[in-house]
Amino acid sequence: MESIKRLIRDIPDFPKPGIIFKDITPILGDPAAMARITGAFEKEFDAAKPTRIVGIESRGFIFGALLAQQLNLPFTPVRKPGKLPYDKISVSYTLEYGEGTLEMHSDGVGRDDRVLVIDDLLATGGTAAAACELVAKVGAQVSGIGFVIELGFLEGRKRLEGHNIVSLVSF
Ligand code: AMP
């Protein structure tokens, strides 16, 4: 995964001072890298036997939808508030500063589903934990959580304890 790491660009002070933003757009511009990422998730989560992929807005849509296509599984988006048009459920969670909310269509996941939650990056883990909570709300099981990038120093794994977590590149 060193070749993937080289395609991740550090943008200092974006979107606000003090944050080093991990820009994955060079990965999106490299079809072979996208295939390697999808293949790695496929292999890592083979034993998890997922029945559905949940992708977190917005970069989780890209990697999640690609994986869903590869595995021939349905894809469900988890979105920021006010974006989904149909009947929905929501979960609020604490961010570093303030509060965030995520939403999912109430029929987005079935209670018998084994769900793989996919996002581009694990930082504090609050976003992924909220997505898992949405899945749990409908009575389904989270069979794994996959990230392209993990910022290990933020210890997001602690917030997701008990889950089968895979990250492909760590900083
Ligand atoms: P967290 O809830 O703290 O784990 O934050 C994860 C979410 O915020 C993911 O959806 C990421 O896309 C985004 N994110 C957080 N920190 C960064 C960063 N340094 N670079 C890029 N995206 C980030």
XYZ file of N, CA and C and ligand atoms in Angstrom:
536
model
N 0.820 -1.222 0.000
C 0.000 0.000 0.000
C 0.855 1.275 0.000
N 2.182 1.098 -0.084
C 3.072 2.274 -0.154
C 2.754 3.136 -1.388
N 2.364 2.453 -2.481
C 2.054 3.199 -3.707
C 0.794 4.051 -3.520
N -0.112 3.590 -2.663
C -1.322 4.370 -2.357
C -0.936 5.574 -1.481
N -0.064 5.300 -0.512
C 0.360 6.362 0.411
C 0.964 7.542 -0.350
N 1.710 7.220 -1.405
C 2.351 8.279 -2.197
C 1.338 9.145 -2.935
N 0.119 8.635 -3.089
C -0.922 9.389 -3.810
C -1.796 10.231 -2.870
N -1.438 10.258 -1.584
C -2.209 11.056 -0.620
C -1.447 12.352 -0.356
N -2.145 13.469 -0.578
C -1.489 14.780 -0.545
C -1.873 15.516 0.736
N -0.894 16.002 1.459
C -1.152 16.781 2.684
C -1.441 18.238 2.332
N -2.587 18.734 2.782
C -2.916 20.153 2.580
C -3.000 20.814 3.961
N -1.962 21.577 4.339
C -1.970 22.203 5.668
C -3.040 23.287 5.784
N -3.616 23.386 6.983
C -4.578 24.446 7.324
C -5.829 24.441 6.454
N -6.281 23.254 6.047
C -7.549 23.128 5.325
C -8.409 22.085 6.036
N -9.694 22.326 6.248
C -10.462 23.536 5.929
C -10.306 24.649 6.947
N -9.547 24.369 8.048
C -9.289 25.468 8.989
C -7.883 25.334 9.552
N -7.367 26.406 10.151
C -5.999 26.400 10.655
C -5.750 25.238 11.620
N -4.587 24.595 11.472
C -4.204 23.522 12.385
C -4.538 22.127 11.885
N -5.436 22.018 10.898
C -5.802 20.716 10.340
C -4.898 20.421 9.137
N -4.346 19.213 9.097
C -3.652 18.776 7.878
C -4.609 17.869 7.131
N -5.175 18.372 6.055
C -6.181 17.635 5.293
C -5.507 16.608 4.398
N -5.989 15.386 4.456
C -5.467 14.315 3.594
C -6.280 14.313 2.300
N -5.685 14.821 1.240
C -6.366 14.958 -0.050
C -6.190 13.672 -0.853
N -7.327 12.987 -1.109
C -7.253 11.707 -1.813
C -7.543 11.842 -3.308
N -7.698 13.077 -3.796
C -8.045 13.217 -5.225
C -6.980 12.626 -6.168
N -5.676 12.621 -5.787
C -4.721 11.926 -6.681
C -5.008 10.422 -6.785
N -5.576 9.828 -5.740
C -5.957 8.402 -5.812
C -7.083 8.229 -6.831
N -8.050 9.152 -6.778
C -9.206 9.058 -7.692
C -8.751 9.172 -9.154
N -7.645 9.863 -9.353
C -7.129 10.050 -10.708
C -6.294 8.878 -11.215
N -6.214 7.819 -10.402
C -5.357 6.675 -10.749
C -6.185 5.384 -10.705
N -6.702 4.950 -11.851
C -7.595 3.775 -11.865
C -6.960 2.521 -11.269
N -5.642 2.340 -11.461
C -4.980 1.148 -10.906
C -4.981 1.204 -9.380
N -4.782 2.407 -8.832
C -4.807 2.570 -7.377
C -6.215 2.289 -6.838
N -7.228 2.776 -7.553
C -8.618 2.521 -7.134
C -8.905 1.022 -7.127
N -8.385 0.320 -8.138
C -8.600 -1.131 -8.210
C -7.877 -1.845 -7.071
N -6.675 -1.359 -6.725
C -5.923 -1.983 -5.618
C -6.666 -1.803 -4.299
N -7.238 -0.622 -4.094
C -7.980 -0.349 -2.861
C -9.212 -1.247 -2.778
N -9.958 -1.321 -3.866
C -11.162 -2.150 -3.884
C -10.805 -3.618 -3.645
N -9.728 -4.067 -4.302
C -9.284 -5.451 -4.139
C -8.850 -5.739 -2.709
N -8.182 -4.772 -2.084
C -7.716 -4.960 -0.700
C -8.907 -5.071 0.254
N -9.906 -4.211 0.070
C -11.117 -4.306 0.914
C -11.811 -5.657 0.698
N -11.889 -6.065 -0.555
C -12.558 -7.330 -0.880
C -11.902 -8.483 -0.121
N -10.568 -8.503 -0.153
C -9.814 -9.578 0.504
C -9.971 -9.499 2.029
N -9.790 -8.313 2.567
C -9.822 -8.141 4.027
C -11.192 -8.490 4.617
N -12.246 -8.223 3.856
C -13.590 -8.424 4.398
C -14.262 -9.688 3.867
N -13.493 -10.546 3.227
C -14.054 -11.778 2.679
C -14.766 -12.593 3.764
N -14.087 -12.750 4.907
C -14.634 -13.578 5.998
C -15.832 -12.910 6.677
N -15.967 -11.604 6.513
C -17.073 -10.884 7.166
C -18.414 -11.172 6.495
N -18.359 -11.712 5.283
C -19.575 -12.083 4.537
C -20.639 -10.977 4.536
N -20.270 -9.791 4.047
C -21.235 -8.691 4.051
C -22.373 -8.923 3.051
N -23.529 -8.318 3.349
C -24.662 -8.366 2.419
C -24.985 -6.982 1.870
N -24.315 -5.944 2.411
C -24.606 -4.569 1.983
C -23.438 -3.657 2.353
N -23.211 -2.648 1.506
C -22.190 -1.641 1.801
C -22.886 -0.332 2.158
N -22.464 0.272 3.262
C -22.918 1.614 3.629
C -21.734 2.557 3.454
N -21.919 3.603 2.658
C -20.865 4.589 2.430
C -21.214 5.898 3.102
N -20.204 6.531 3.729
C -20.433 7.792 4.441
C -20.082 8.969 3.536
N -21.010 9.943 3.471
C -20.808 11.154 2.658
C -19.497 11.845 3.036
N -18.753 12.328 2.076
C -18.996 12.091 0.660
C -17.948 11.165 0.044
N -16.752 11.148 0.605
C -15.720 10.313 -0.028
C -15.947 8.825 0.221
N -16.729 8.508 1.263
C -17.094 7.106 1.490
C -18.010 6.575 0.397
N -18.718 7.498 -0.303
C -19.565 7.079 -1.436
C -18.704 6.492 -2.558
N -17.570 7.131 -2.777
C -16.736 6.751 -3.929
C -16.157 5.355 -3.719
N -15.480 5.172 -2.574
C -14.847 3.875 -2.313
C -15.901 2.811 -2.010
N -16.979 3.221 -1.335
C -18.030 2.267 -0.971
C -18.805 1.761 -2.177
N -19.148 2.669 -3.068
C -19.934 2.260 -4.246
C -19.115 1.364 -5.174
N -17.819 1.664 -5.257
C -16.930 0.847 -6.091
C -16.837 -0.574 -5.523
N -16.712 -0.652 -4.202
C -16.630 -1.961 -3.545
C -17.946 -2.720 -3.697
N -19.065 -2.010 -3.537
C -20.380 -2.647 -3.683
C -20.519 -3.254 -5.078
N -20.088 -2.507 -6.076
C -20.152 -2.983 -7.460
C -19.292 -4.238 -7.641
N -18.082 -4.181 -7.086
C -17.135 -5.298 -7.189
C -17.694 -6.569 -6.533
N -18.375 -6.387 -5.390
C -18.893 -7.537 -4.633
C -20.317 -7.893 -5.043
N -20.867 -7.133 -5.992
C -22.255 -7.313 -6.423
C -23.222 -7.204 -5.247
N -22.994 -6.192 -4.407
C -23.835 -5.957 -3.228
C -24.543 -4.611 -3.354
N -25.693 -4.463 -2.689
C -26.368 -3.164 -2.686
C -25.585 -2.128 -1.888
N -25.735 -0.868 -2.284
C -25.050 0.259 -1.636
C -26.081 1.186 -0.994
N -25.795 1.651 0.207
C -26.673 2.592 0.901
C -25.877 3.810 1.350
N -26.320 5.017 0.986
C -25.613 6.219 1.440
C -26.056 6.666 2.830
N -25.072 7.063 3.642
C -25.347 7.768 4.899
C -24.922 9.206 4.656
N -25.865 10.149 4.918
C -25.616 11.514 4.482
C -25.710 12.539 5.598
N -25.203 13.716 5.298
C -25.342 14.846 6.208
C -26.795 15.307 6.199
N -27.231 16.029 7.239
C -28.657 16.342 7.397
C -29.242 17.122 6.221
N -30.497 16.791 5.910
C -31.259 17.546 4.921
C -31.006 17.148 3.484
N -30.242 16.094 3.250
C -29.914 15.706 1.875
C -30.774 14.564 1.358
N -31.214 13.693 2.250
C -31.961 12.515 1.811
C -33.447 12.840 1.693
N -34.100 12.417 0.597
C -35.465 12.862 0.320
C -36.574 12.034 0.986
N -36.282 10.800 1.345
C -37.344 9.875 1.783
C -37.381 9.820 3.313
N -38.241 8.980 3.852
C -38.353 8.766 5.290
C -36.995 8.345 5.859
N -36.540 8.998 6.944
C -35.161 8.714 7.382
C -35.022 8.638 8.895
N -33.908 8.066 9.318
C -33.535 8.050 10.723
C -32.244 8.850 10.857
N -31.993 9.372 12.069
C -30.788 10.188 12.225
C -30.112 9.925 13.565
N -28.817 10.225 13.595
C -28.017 10.092 14.815
C -27.142 11.335 14.925
N -27.113 11.927 16.127
C -26.229 13.071 16.359
C -25.026 12.616 17.159
N -23.904 13.263 16.933
C -22.675 12.872 17.616
C -21.805 14.099 17.836
N -20.860 13.987 18.780
C -20.020 15.138 19.091
C -18.817 15.189 18.163
N -18.542 16.372 17.676
C -17.349 16.628 16.877
C -16.345 17.328 17.784
N -15.146 17.546 17.257
C -14.121 18.241 18.039
C -14.686 19.580 18.544
N -15.343 20.294 17.638
C -16.039 21.514 18.045
C -17.486 21.388 17.605
N -18.403 21.213 18.563
C -19.828 21.184 18.242
C -20.382 19.799 18.006
N -21.444 19.762 17.193
C -22.190 18.525 16.982
C -22.375 18.235 15.509
N -22.404 16.959 15.151
C -22.704 16.552 13.784
C -23.896 15.620 13.785
N -24.549 15.511 12.652
C -25.676 14.585 12.504
C -25.514 13.822 11.199
N -25.860 12.555 11.226
C -25.882 11.749 10.004
C -27.270 11.144 9.841
N -27.680 10.962 8.595
C -28.999 10.406 8.303
C -28.916 9.243 7.319
N -29.921 8.380 7.410
C -30.017 7.242 6.483
C -31.495 6.986 6.216
N -31.843 6.576 5.014
C -33.233 6.227 4.743
C -33.647 5.065 5.642
N -34.880 5.126 6.134
C -35.338 4.115 7.094
C -35.394 2.723 6.456
N -35.515 2.679 5.109
C -35.491 1.373 4.439
C -34.130 1.104 3.780
N -33.121 1.860 4.199
C -31.801 1.758 3.568
C -31.069 0.472 3.896
N -31.336 -0.061 5.079
C -30.689 -1.290 5.542
C -31.768 -2.184 6.136
N -31.723 -3.468 5.805
C -32.692 -4.415 6.368
C -32.179 -4.988 7.680
N -33.086 -5.463 8.525
C -32.629 -5.947 9.839
C -31.767 -7.207 9.733
N -31.851 -7.924 8.626
C -31.034 -9.131 8.446
C -29.691 -8.837 7.780
N -29.466 -7.569 7.419
C -28.219 -7.236 6.714
C -26.982 -7.368 7.600
N -25.876 -7.772 6.944
C -24.540 -7.710 7.540
C -23.816 -6.597 6.778
N -23.602 -5.489 7.465
C -23.212 -4.256 6.781
C -21.711 -3.980 6.904
N -21.126 -3.593 5.778
C -19.764 -3.046 5.786
C -19.877 -1.539 5.672
N -19.351 -0.817 6.640
C -19.361 0.645 6.609
C -18.021 1.104 6.020
N -18.090 1.969 5.006
C -16.870 2.430 4.328
C -16.766 3.960 4.357
N -15.580 4.441 4.728
C -15.287 5.876 4.605
C -13.831 6.036 4.151
N -13.474 7.251 3.768
C -12.099 7.434 3.279
C -11.091 7.477 4.413
N -11.505 8.030 5.571
C -10.499 8.322 6.594
C -11.058 8.177 8.005
N -10.281 7.534 8.873
C -10.611 7.435 10.301
C -9.769 8.453 11.059
N -10.474 9.413 11.682
C -9.773 10.389 12.522
C -10.141 10.080 13.976
N -11.125 10.780 14.553
C -11.509 10.499 15.949
C -12.504 9.339 16.055
N -13.078 8.934 14.922
C -14.005 7.805 14.924
C -15.467 8.176 15.155
N -15.738 9.458 15.412
C -17.110 9.876 15.703
C -18.066 9.654 14.542
N -17.601 9.947 13.337
C -18.442 9.812 12.149
C -18.811 8.350 11.906
N -17.794 7.474 11.946
C -18.046 6.049 11.705
C -18.913 5.462 12.813
N -18.684 5.900 14.054
C -19.497 5.393 15.171
C -20.960 5.762 14.964
N -21.213 6.990 14.463
C -22.587 7.423 14.213
C -23.225 6.586 13.095
N -22.450 6.277 12.059
C -22.964 5.442 10.966
C -23.311 4.047 11.487
N -22.467 3.513 12.364
C -22.741 2.196 12.960
C -24.005 2.240 13.806
N -24.204 3.363 14.479
C -25.397 3.519 15.307
C -26.665 3.511 14.438
N -26.585 4.144 13.262
C -27.720 4.143 12.337
C -28.057 2.707 11.910
N -27.015 1.939 11.618
C -27.200 0.542 11.201
C -27.837 -0.252 12.350
N -27.327 -0.017 13.559
C -27.847 -0.734 14.732
C -29.299 -0.360 15.001
N -29.666 0.893 14.722
C -31.035 1.377 14.965
C -32.088 0.561 14.228
N -31.734 0.085 13.028
C -32.702 -0.709 12.272
C -32.567 -2.197 12.597
N -31.687 -2.521 13.536
C -31.557 -3.905 13.997
C -30.586 -4.751 13.206
N -29.818 -4.107 12.305
C -28.852 -4.862 11.490
C -27.489 -4.914 12.192
N -26.620 -5.743 11.617
C -25.307 -5.974 12.212
C -24.223 -5.295 11.376
N -23.243 -4.683 12.037
C -22.076 -4.153 11.332
C -21.020 -5.267 11.301
N -20.714 -5.753 10.107
C -19.755 -6.865 10.030
C -18.332 -6.372 9.793
N -18.176 -5.077 9.518
C -16.838 -4.516 9.366
C -16.910 -3.032 9.058
N -15.781 -2.349 9.329
C -15.667 -0.922 9.010
C -14.338 -0.740 8.283
N -14.397 -0.184 7.074
C -13.188 -0.048 6.270
C -12.856 1.402 5.968
N -11.563 1.737 6.107
C -11.068 3.077 5.783
C -9.868 2.944 4.859
N -9.734 3.868 3.941
C -8.515 3.903 3.140
C -7.367 4.388 4.037
N -7.644 5.432 4.851
C -6.604 6.073 5.664
C -7.002 6.055 7.138
N -6.012 5.784 8.003
C -6.233 5.907 9.451
C -5.213 6.881 10.022
N -5.700 7.882 10.766
C -4.793 8.771 11.504
C -4.654 8.179 12.904
N -3.654 7.304 13.055
C -3.522 6.489 14.273
C -3.400 7.300 15.542
N -2.754 8.476 15.437
C -2.502 9.280 16.636
C -3.779 9.848 17.248
N -4.887 9.820 16.513
C -6.162 10.323 17.053
C -6.963 9.219 17.761
N -6.458 7.996 17.665
C -7.019 6.862 18.419
C -8.511 6.632 18.178
N -8.928 6.825 16.932
C -10.327 6.601 16.576
C -10.787 5.163 16.796
N -9.837 4.228 16.749
C -10.192 2.820 16.970
C -10.848 2.597 18.321
N -10.399 3.386 19.304
C -10.949 3.228 20.661
C -12.444 3.474 20.667
N -12.866 4.453 19.853
C -14.280 4.813 19.811
C -15.105 3.742 19.086
N -14.411 2.892 18.330
C -15.100 1.857 17.537
C -14.818 0.467 18.099
N -14.467 0.411 19.365
C -14.064 -0.848 19.992
C -15.102 -1.943 19.783
N -14.614 -3.148 19.547
C -15.513 -4.291 19.362
C -15.829 -4.552 17.902
N -15.483 -3.589 17.026
C -15.754 -3.753 15.600
C -14.533 -4.316 14.867
N -14.814 -4.917 13.725
C -13.788 -5.446 12.828
C -13.340 -4.289 11.920
N -12.221 -3.657 12.286
C -11.783 -2.431 11.594
C -10.602 -2.723 10.671
N -10.703 -2.239 9.440
C -9.599 -2.384 8.481
C -9.234 -0.989 7.961
N -7.941 -0.639 8.030
C -7.485 0.571 7.337
C -6.309 0.155 6.458
N -6.233 0.756 5.289
C -5.242 0.317 4.319
C -3.915 1.065 4.435
N -3.987 2.331 4.859
C -2.802 3.179 4.996
C -2.880 3.907 6.331
N -1.777 3.912 7.096
C -1.796 4.591 8.404
C -0.777 5.727 8.452
N -1.161 6.756 9.162
C -0.231 7.861 9.461
C -0.164 8.044 10.965
P -13.799 11.532 12.528
O -15.269 11.502 12.779
O -13.063 12.444 13.455
O -13.192 10.136 12.507
O -13.578 12.176 11.090
C -13.709 11.407 9.959
C -14.420 12.133 8.852
O -13.938 13.454 8.671
C -14.217 11.413 7.536
O -15.433 11.433 6.814
C -13.129 12.199 6.843
O -13.394 12.326 5.469
C -13.122 13.561 7.522
N -11.776 13.954 7.994
C -11.393 14.116 9.293
N -10.121 14.510 9.388
C -9.649 14.595 8.115
C -8.366 14.939 7.542
N -7.306 15.269 8.294
N -8.257 14.894 6.187
C -9.314 14.545 5.414
N -10.530 14.230 5.890
C -10.710 14.247 7.225
